[in-house]
């Protein structure tokens, strides 16, 4: 019993006598294998004698008939043997390295006679063999020995040049005969399919040679008449063909999250992706339409035989990702960095296919606005998708896809678990145009050594924000290490600053957690401080008041409260001048009022009793505080009106005629006239000169 | 006619039985426990029908050791003497010393699964995926220089 090796090829090949046969063997594309010797040897009791090798050797018996070609980039090498003779029948090995070291695959070569149709190289055309029912594809239930017996009899049939064969041949020659896939016989299966329409020879099993952990794409093309029929993929086993996945949403639990059935553009065709391949996935698969077992629909089937090589394993990264509600996850998808893929995307697995969420060009779905971002790193061959603001419905399977032919598609399962997000902060911030706004994001200790950043989200990605020193209009990013909060400040926020901002951490090139904040900018700013504006601040504008509540909000209180200061400064600068003006007006008013009051009173008295009024005027102190106490009698100060006045000397004995002082008001004119009269009548030295005061 | 058919049938049954045996082996699921390329030891295990009770399945362990009798004591030095002592310790072979990625609270860490993992190990044969070289004295034109030669040329190609 030979142990399995990582070389894979067809188990049996059959060629026509005088014809040729092609054998394709797969190997893991490691560096060694690509450069090592490839050989094809014929087994005998003692050893395996080389028939042909990639080093240039050809055995004499096969000279001129055999060729060997290596395709190292694809990981296959192909042998062709022509002019087949009966002595070529036997067991061969295709392998790498030295002949008997075990890195090989055994192939049985058969040569048959007669004019048979041949599809692929390992088909035997046969028809109406009674043991196998021709109408359905049920496995003929029998013991293993019986199966092998019949297989062997089939193989022996060409030996036995009897009439049985010839009869069959006659019956088969008119229409296209049913075909028997011999490779499946050795698996214990026998499949017949009958062609009703034209000479369509169904292919044999398509061989897929995949790496452990890798992925495989299987194309199934059927006619457009099967557009609305159930399509399925099933795996052959001892008890029949068990469904792996179908279009009705049934998925075998071992393949859950690993297999995806997705319809193609042309109706009736579909493609199946299988990822995270395990060794147990190797085997024969069938893709078909309708139900397994029906052939009246012309039941086309396709046999696929993926072989999972254990040698080269694709690094896949984590397959299950845990996220908390409100938190974020980052999904890393890998692809071959040497190849150029035009389209890379992430899609969410649903029963009827995979919905594209985001591609490397643009985000697809509106409901993910502000929530999802893709970063591509072509050098490493990874693209990272970050999703935040998680909700419970985000749980499920996600597929990373590329449009290339070399598959590195992988699927990840996102699970929502209990817990709290690491990055905390306000998720929604309202601001008024022209004011200073700060977004804050608090991180826990474990991110202390990580790189932290702020970026602005748009549907093409998240643009990192750089801090500016002097520029007033752009936002400033600074990190307050001690208190573990990251701030993003806008000195004068404008309408264009509105949008989603992400605060995130990253470590050695891998993106970690993120948190999204939505900044809403309201218009119509009022520059002077009035009461309505203050009220606007108090309510949903949590940024100011809320910041004060947090304990770790530091000495950096100047930044949010500076807005208040600004406003109060404005208020003060406006109120104070007003107050001063008011006060001055008030005092003037008071003074005027008092003086006038006194004046009118005295004038009226003076018109009746002159003496009293004169004596009253003697003492300026009685008239009020505004009257300057130390002023000379000769000096009078007129309040109100524009007056030109001339000082009258105190001792105006010689002043017969006091100088006329121009008055602005009638009352004063009256007073002066009376004084004049008095003076003239009395003619004595009297304090008439004082009468001019008023 | 009938007797010839019968004889053919008997032959067919006989040969079919052997083919059946082959067939079953391909269905066996083998789990690889050890695949040590350095000492060329492969240990696999699988469930097989018990010899006493065919209905029961027992766990069977297969140990395959290939001893390179023409190997040198130092595989990187072709001038060292032939190795005559080969020691295989199951406990050492069964240790899982290759670093694995382990997830710890959303951080991925690479760690070895066993303690006392000896990093250096004397190898009895070449690992196909590694490049082995040696320095040789090379004389040309009367001058002898030491050059590096590949012992396993296929493995020594640059990627």
mmCIF file of C-alpha atoms in Angstrom, chain A residues 601-614 674 678:
data_model
loop_
_atom_site.group_PDB
_atom_site.id
_atom_site.type_symbol
_atom_site.label_atom_id
_atom_site.label_comp_id
_atom_site.label_asym_id
_atom_site.label_seq_id
_atom_site.Cartn_x
_atom_site.Cartn_y
_atom_site.Cartn_z
ATOM 1 C CA UNK A 601 -38.442 127.335 41.380
ATOM 2 C CA UNK A 602 -36.145 130.193 42.136
ATOM 3 C CA UNK A 603 -37.091 132.129 39.097
ATOM 4 C CA UNK A 604 -40.702 132.059 39.957
ATOM 5 C CA UNK A 605 -39.977 133.190 43.468
ATOM 6 C CA UNK A 606 -37.660 135.801 42.209
ATOM 7 C CA UNK A 607 -40.391 137.455 40.194
ATOM 8 C CA UNK A 608 -42.273 138.275 43.347
ATOM 9 C CA UNK A 609 -39.696 138.870 45.959
ATOM 10 C CA UNK A 610 -36.518 139.963 44.555
ATOM 11 C CA UNK A 611 -34.518 140.234 47.691
ATOM 12 C CA UNK A 612 -34.961 136.768 48.701
ATOM 13 C CA UNK A 613 -33.934 135.479 45.358
ATOM 14 C CA UNK A 614 -30.848 137.598 45.429
ATOM 15 C CA UNK A 674 -34.346 141.590 35.889
ATOM 16 C CA UNK A 678 -32.285 145.798 39.755
#
